[in-house]
Amino acid sequence: MTTAENKTIDYKKADATHIHFPVTNREENFEWWYFDAHFDNGDHFVVMYSLNDTRLKPRKPSVRLNIYPKGKPEIWKIKEYTEAEVTTSYEKCDATFGEEYCRDCGDYYEFYTMVDGYGAKLRLQKQNHPFTTEGTNTPMGWTVAVPSGPIEGELYKGGEAITVKGVGYHDHNWGEKTLAGAFKNWYWGKIHTPDISIDYGIFIDFNDQVVSSGALVTDKNNAIMTPTDSPETTQFEATINDTMTEETMGYTFAKDFTLKGKKGDISFIANIKLKEIVMAEKAKLHPGEDAYRYIANEELIITQNGETKTYHTDGLHEIVYLKE
């Protein structure tokens, strides 16, 4: 909930550059700005602007984009840059990679990417309450600048411009050390509804047990639940209901799970069921990440002040395996 304390947080600066650039520790430091969108035509879109892409050797700046057209194969593109071709800001999100960019423009973000005739130029409105761990006792190198907001603009496929609109998301990650060895894998994703957005993470240990789970729950005015809430006030619980083995990379993971959260007079139950795997990406480097993205059927049940509302949606989710 918005309090006098977190009203003083500079959310704009929390989305600015954090690592030294040009990068001083190329083998450890990382930072990227992530945007995604679910368009009304059924397509999903992801773009990442990285100052030091940890999946490249040698590591360098890059822009990666994925388009998941409804009912069609994934489109994957990447453009690599030298540090001399990149400018960035320590005051706000304002990074330029050649002609590509992502910018905080006040009430909205604008970002542009174009690689081999594929990309987008989109405007993401700031809507749901942002979240950052900056200024807290548990900084995590993670700012969720737009948990959920309207998005519109142009999507480019093979040089053709398509006018699109839908719902978007933007976060920002940075750090100095890889998480490899800390967890076997994690699940991450979002559920967008017109009223409330759920952004969750579930971490799995090397015995395939849930070691921790949490969520950022927001509406237009408040960060209702956060991953840094005290366990005395906020409880999260994740349950794996059913698993499957994927043949391409051989991992066994949840195809059906439930995440529950409760804080004061509000609680939620999120049921996530895998519908279609749209990406299976094997790491080319060690350490690295093997990753899946999939479309899921989502059921979100929100109870507040004794009133219950149920939402049925679908969206993009991830499973990430860290490789040492």
C-alpha positions as a Python dict, from the first residue, in 0.01 Angstrom:
ca = {
    (1, 'M'): (0, 0, 0),
    (2, 'T'): (122, 350, -74),
    (3, 'T'): (261, 498, 247),
    (4, 'A'): (436, 818, 345),
    (5, 'E'): (760, 621, 348),
    (6, 'N'): (747, 486, -7),
    (7, 'K'): (609, 808, -152),
    (8, 'T'): (966, 939, -120),
    (9, 'I'): (1107, 665, -344),
    (10, 'D'): (1236, 796, -676),
    (11, 'Y'): (1083, 533, -905),
    (12, 'K'): (1218, 704, -1214),
    (13, 'K'): (1577, 678, -1089),
    (14, 'A'): (1515, 322, -969),
    (15, 'D'): (1474, 236, -1339),
    (16, 'A'): (1798, 409, -1440),
    (17, 'T'): (2137, 246, -1504),
    (18, 'H'): (2296, 86, -1195),
    (19, 'I'): (2616, -88, -1307),
    (20, 'H'): (2925, 95, -1433),
    (21, 'F'): (2908, 157, -1807),
    (22, 'P'): (3127, 96, -1997),
    (23, 'V'): (3125, -229, -1802),
    (24, 'T'): (3418, -280, -1563),
    (25, 'N'): (3348, -643, -1467),
    (26, 'R'): (3243, -800, -1795),
    (27, 'E'): (3227, -1158, -1665),
    (28, 'E'): (2993, -1086, -1375),
    (29, 'N'): (2799, -762, -1417),
    (30, 'F'): (2464, -761, -1596),
    (31, 'E'): (2182, -517, -1657),
    (32, 'W'): (1882, -515, -1885),
    (33, 'W'): (1548, -346, -1942),
    (34, 'Y'): (1270, -594, -2023),
    (35, 'F'): (938, -517, -2194),
    (36, 'D'): (663, -750, -2303),
    (37, 'A'): (316, -719, -2451),
    (38, 'H'): (8, -933, -2513),
    (39, 'F'): (-173, -785, -2811),
    (40, 'D'): (-542, -804, -2887),
    (41, 'N'): (-467, -1007, -3202),
    (42, 'G'): (-327, -1289, -2983),
    (43, 'D'): (43, -1221, -3052),
    (44, 'H'): (296, -1193, -2769),
    (45, 'F'): (608, -977, -2789),
    (46, 'V'): (925, -957, -2574),
    (47, 'V'): (1228, -729, -2604),
    (48, 'M'): (1536, -698, -2381),
    (49, 'Y'): (1790, -415, -2397),
    (50, 'S'): (2109, -549, -2232),
    (51, 'L'): (2418, -349, -2142),
    (52, 'N'): (2623, -670, -2100),
    (53, 'D'): (2443, -972, -2244),
    (54, 'T'): (2547, -1270, -2030),
    (55, 'R'): (2445, -1513, -2305),
    (56, 'L'): (2709, -1384, -2548),
    (57, 'K'): (3082, -1458, -2563),
    (58, 'P'): (3248, -1221, -2541),
    (59, 'R'): (2977, -1042, -2345),
    (60, 'K'): (2861, -719, -2499),
    (61, 'P'): (2550, -500, -2536),
    (62, 'S'): (2258, -643, -2731),
    (63, 'V'): (1891, -608, -2812),
    (64, 'R'): (1697, -937, -2818),
    (65, 'L'): (1342, -965, -2941),
    (66, 'N'): (1091, -1247, -2959),
    (67, 'I'): (758, -1244, -3136),
    (68, 'Y'): (519, -1529, -3061),
    (69, 'P'): (251, -1500, -3331),
    (70, 'K'): (-73, -1668, -3238),
    (71, 'G'): (-73, -2022, -3379),
    (72, 'K'): (261, -1978, -3560),
    (73, 'P'): (631, -2049, -3484),
    (74, 'E'): (840, -1814, -3272),
    (75, 'I'): (1033, -1530, -3438),
    (76, 'W'): (1368, -1471, -3264),
    (77, 'K'): (1613, -1192, -3345),
    (78, 'I'): (1921, -1038, -3183),
    (79, 'K'): (2146, -745, -3268),
    (80, 'E'): (2484, -710, -3100),
    (81, 'Y'): (2645, -374, -3030),
    (82, 'T'): (2979, -231, -2924),
    (83, 'E'): (2978, -20, -2610),
    (84, 'A'): (3064, 284, -2826),
    (85, 'E'): (2725, 243, -2999),
    (86, 'V'): (2534, 255, -2669),
    (87, 'T'): (2438, 550, -2450),
    (88, 'T'): (2257, 523, -2118),
    (89, 'S'): (2144, 738, -1825),
    (90, 'Y'): (2194, 722, -1448),
    (91, 'E'): (1887, 941, -1391),
    (92, 'K'): (1610, 743, -1564),
    (93, 'C'): (1545, 469, -1818),
    (94, 'D'): (1697, 620, -2131),
    (95, 'A'): (1913, 374, -2323),
    (96, 'T'): (1998, 393, -2693),
    (97, 'F'): (2150, 105, -2888),
    (98, 'G'): (2232, 238, -3235),
    (99, 'E'): (1886, 337, -3362),
    (100, 'E'): (1704, 117, -3107),
    (101, 'Y'): (1602, 259, -2770),
    (102, 'C'): (1386, 246, -2457),
    (103, 'R'): (1288, 568, -2278),
    (104, 'D'): (1092, 692, -1980),
    (105, 'C'): (884, 977, -2124),
    (106, 'G'): (701, 1078, -1806),
    (107, 'D'): (355, 922, -1806),
    (108, 'Y'): (461, 650, -2050),
    (109, 'Y'): (754, 454, -2189),
    (110, 'E'): (843, 448, -2556),
    (111, 'F'): (1062, 180, -2703),
    (112, 'Y'): (1175, 85, -3050),
    (113, 'T'): (1349, -220, -3192),
    (114, 'M'): (1414, -331, -3548),
    (115, 'V'): (1626, -630, -3650),
    (116, 'D'): (1608, -771, -4004),
    (117, 'G'): (1264, -624, -4063),
    (118, 'Y'): (1120, -749, -3732),
    (119, 'G'): (1051, -539, -3424),
    (120, 'A'): (814, -280, -3283),
    (121, 'K'): (765, 83, -3192),
    (122, 'L'): (538, 92, -2888),
    (123, 'R'): (409, 324, -2617),
    (124, 'L'): (346, 169, -2274),
    (125, 'Q'): (136, 374, -2035),
    (126, 'K'): (231, 381, -1667),
    (127, 'Q'): (-76, 241, -1495),
    (128, 'N'): (-37, 0, -1202),
    (129, 'H'): (168, 107, -901),
    (130, 'P'): (544, 52, -952),
    (131, 'F'): (767, -145, -719),
    (132, 'T'): (1136, -131, -631),
    (133, 'T'): (1351, -259, -347),
    (134, 'E'): (1563, 58, -359),
    (135, 'G'): (1554, 236, -26),
    (136, 'T'): (1468, -84, 163),
    (137, 'N'): (1678, -315, 379),
    (138, 'T'): (1654, -595, 119),
    (139, 'P'): (1765, -455, -218),
    (140, 'M'): (1735, -715, -496),
    (141, 'G'): (1845, -541, -817),
    (142, 'W'): (1489, -546, -950),
    (143, 'T'): (1248, -266, -1032),
    (144, 'V'): (901, -329, -1175),
    (145, 'A'): (834, 5, -1335),
    (146, 'V'): (505, -96, -1501),
    (147, 'P'): (342, -409, -1353),
    (148, 'S'): (57, -363, -1601),
    (149, 'G'): (-45, -91, -1844),
    (150, 'P'): (-209, -26, -2182),
    (151, 'I'): (26, -56, -2478),
    (152, 'E'): (-14, 42, -2841),
    (153, 'G'): (184, 116, -3153),
    (154, 'E'): (328, -76, -3445),
    (155, 'L'): (454, -434, -3465),
    (156, 'Y'): (686, -515, -3756),
    (157, 'K'): (690, -856, -3923),
    (158, 'G'): (909, -901, -4227),
    (159, 'G'): (909, -527, -4289),
    (160, 'E'): (530, -500, -4268),
    (161, 'A'): (385, -266, -4004),
    (162, 'I'): (81, -386, -3809),
    (163, 'T'): (-110, -154, -3576),
    (164, 'V'): (-147, -323, -3237),
    (165, 'K'): (-275, -258, -2887),
    (166, 'G'): (-304, -464, -2571),
    (167, 'V'): (-154, -491, -2223),
    (168, 'G'): (215, -448, -2145),
    (169, 'Y'): (471, -492, -1868),
    (170, 'H'): (817, -350, -1796),
    (171, 'D'): (1082, -440, -1541),
    (172, 'H'): (1454, -382, -1497),
    (173, 'N'): (1721, -620, -1365),
    (174, 'W'): (2084, -568, -1270),
    (175, 'G'): (2352, -727, -1057),
    (176, 'E'): (2712, -826, -1004),
    (177, 'K'): (2691, -1205, -959),
    (178, 'T'): (2514, -1493, -1131),
    (179, 'L'): (2253, -1688, -932),
    (180, 'A'): (2383, -2020, -1067),
    (181, 'G'): (2417, -2273, -783),
    (182, 'A'): (2160, -2100, -562),
    (183, 'F'): (1853, -2265, -721),
    (184, 'K'): (1783, -2541, -971),
    (185, 'N'): (1520, -2338, -1154),
    (186, 'W'): (1242, -2088, -1113),
    (187, 'Y'): (901, -2012, -1254),
    (188, 'W'): (810, -1655, -1338),
    (189, 'G'): (513, -1486, -1497),
    (190, 'K'): (228, -1240, -1474),
    (191, 'I'): (-149, -1238, -1467),
    (192, 'H'): (-311, -921, -1596),
    (193, 'T'): (-672, -832, -1521),
    (194, 'P'): (-850, -496, -1554),
    (195, 'D'): (-841, -461, -1174),
    (196, 'I'): (-531, -635, -1037),
    (197, 'S'): (-197, -759, -1170),
    (198, 'I'): (-3, -1054, -1021),
    (199, 'D'): (371, -1081, -1093),
    (200, 'Y'): (505, -1400, -930),
    (201, 'G'): (822, -1599, -877),
    (202, 'I'): (857, -1959, -754),
    (203, 'F'): (1205, -2095, -676),
    (204, 'I'): (1291, -2467, -683),
    (205, 'D'): (1581, -2633, -500),
    (206, 'F'): (1798, -2922, -621),
    (207, 'N'): (1558, -3175, -465),
    (208, 'D'): (1278, -3038, -685),
    (209, 'Q'): (1104, -2881, -387),
    (210, 'V'): (959, -2531, -365),
    (211, 'V'): (1210, -2337, -156),
    (212, 'S'): (1041, -1997, -176),
    (213, 'S'): (763, -1815, -356),
    (214, 'G'): (631, -1464, -371),
    (215, 'A'): (436, -1215, -574),
    (216, 'L'): (392, -850, -648),
    (217, 'V'): (21, -770, -640),
    (218, 'T'): (-74, -426, -768),
    (219, 'D'): (-363, -212, -881),
    (220, 'K'): (-364, 142, -1016),
    (221, 'N'): (-314, 297, -672),
    (222, 'N'): (-127, 49, -454),
    (223, 'A'): (142, -215, -427),
    (224, 'I'): (-93, -444, -233),
    (225, 'M'): (150, -731, -168),
    (226, 'T'): (523, -736, -240),
    (227, 'P'): (805, -992, -224),
    (228, 'T'): (968, -788, 52),
    (229, 'D'): (665, -784, 283),
    (230, 'S'): (722, -933, 627),
    (231, 'P'): (606, -1297, 654),
    (232, 'E'): (422, -1184, 966),
    (233, 'T'): (187, -978, 750),
    (234, 'T'): (197, -1150, 411),
    (235, 'Q'): (196, -1521, 334),
    (236, 'F'): (263, -1692, -1),
    (237, 'E'): (234, -2064, -78),
    (238, 'A'): (307, -2250, -403),
    (239, 'T'): (193, -2604, -485),
    (240, 'I'): (295, -2813, -787),
    (241, 'N'): (-16, -3001, -903),
    (242, 'D'): (114, -3190, -1208),
    (243, 'T'): (437, -3221, -1408),
    (244, 'M'): (552, -3304, -1761),
    (245, 'T'): (883, -3385, -1933),
    (246, 'E'): (977, -3174, -2234),
    (247, 'E'): (1169, -3371, -2498),
    (248, 'T'): (1389, -3100, -2655),
    (249, 'M'): (1598, -3024, -2345),
    (250, 'G'): (1475, -3308, -2125),
    (251, 'Y'): (1358, -3109, -1823),
    (252, 'T'): (1068, -3217, -1604),
    (253, 'F'): (867, -2924, -1470),
    (254, 'A'): (524, -2816, -1355),
    (255, 'K'): (251, -2796, -1615),
    (256, 'D'): (-7, -2714, -1350),
    (257, 'F'): (58, -2522, -1028),
    (258, 'T'): (-118, -2302, -776),
    (259, 'L'): (11, -1993, -600),
    (260, 'K'): (-175, -1847, -303),
    (261, 'G'): (-122, -1519, -122),
    (262, 'K'): (-282, -1347, 175),
    (263, 'K'): (-239, -1009, 342),
    (264, 'G'): (-494, -859, 578),
    (265, 'D'): (-839, -862, 423),
    (266, 'I'): (-721, -957, 72),
    (267, 'S'): (-618, -1297, -63),
    (268, 'F'): (-566, -1456, -402),
    (269, 'I'): (-549, -1800, -560),
    (270, 'A'): (-372, -1822, -896),
    (271, 'N'): (-409, -2146, -1094),
    (272, 'I'): (-163, -2169, -1386),
    (273, 'K'): (-198, -2447, -1648),
    (274, 'L'): (45, -2480, -1937),
    (275, 'K'): (-128, -2463, -2274),
    (276, 'E'): (149, -2427, -2535),
    (277, 'I'): (530, -2408, -2518),
    (278, 'V'): (639, -2129, -2754),
    (279, 'M'): (1014, -2123, -2679),
    (280, 'A'): (1275, -2377, -2570),
    (281, 'E'): (1613, -2201, -2564),
    (282, 'K'): (1928, -2388, -2463),
    (283, 'A'): (2220, -2193, -2319),
    (284, 'K'): (2523, -2173, -2544),
    (285, 'L'): (2756, -2078, -2258),
    (286, 'H'): (2845, -2193, -1906),
    (287, 'P'): (2737, -2038, -1679),
    (288, 'G'): (2415, -1971, -1860),
    (289, 'E'): (2043, -2028, -1865),
    (290, 'D'): (1822, -2286, -2032),
    (291, 'A'): (1480, -2130, -2064),
    (292, 'Y'): (1125, -2203, -2168),
    (293, 'R'): (841, -1965, -2242),
    (294, 'Y'): (485, -2087, -2264),
    (295, 'I'): (129, -1967, -2294),
    (296, 'A'): (-85, -2067, -1995),
    (297, 'N'): (-450, -2074, -1908),
    (298, 'E'): (-487, -1861, -1594),
    (299, 'E'): (-752, -1856, -1327),
    (300, 'L'): (-722, -1581, -1068),
    (301, 'I'): (-953, -1573, -766),
    (302, 'I'): (-939, -1253, -559),
    (303, 'T'): (-1116, -1219, -225),
    (304, 'Q'): (-1129, -879, -57),
    (305, 'N'): (-1353, -763, 227),
    (306, 'G'): (-1553, -1084, 193),
    (307, 'E'): (-1622, -1033, -179),
    (308, 'T'): (-1478, -1280, -434),
    (309, 'K'): (-1410, -1217, -803),
    (310, 'T'): (-1278, -1474, -1052),
    (311, 'Y'): (-1087, -1391, -1370),
    (312, 'H'): (-998, -1624, -1659),
    (313, 'T'): (-711, -1505, -1877),
    (314, 'D'): (-412, -1636, -2070),
    (315, 'G'): (-58, -1506, -2080),
    (316, 'L'): (315, -1565, -2125),
    (317, 'H'): (516, -1742, -1851),
    (318, 'E'): (878, -1857, -1811),
    (319, 'I'): (1077, -2144, -1662),
    (320, 'V'): (1452, -2081, -1621),
    (321, 'Y'): (1727, -2333, -1539),
    (322, 'L'): (2061, -2192, -1426),
    (323, 'K'): (2376, -2367, -1551),
    (324, 'E'): (2708, -2331, -1371),
}
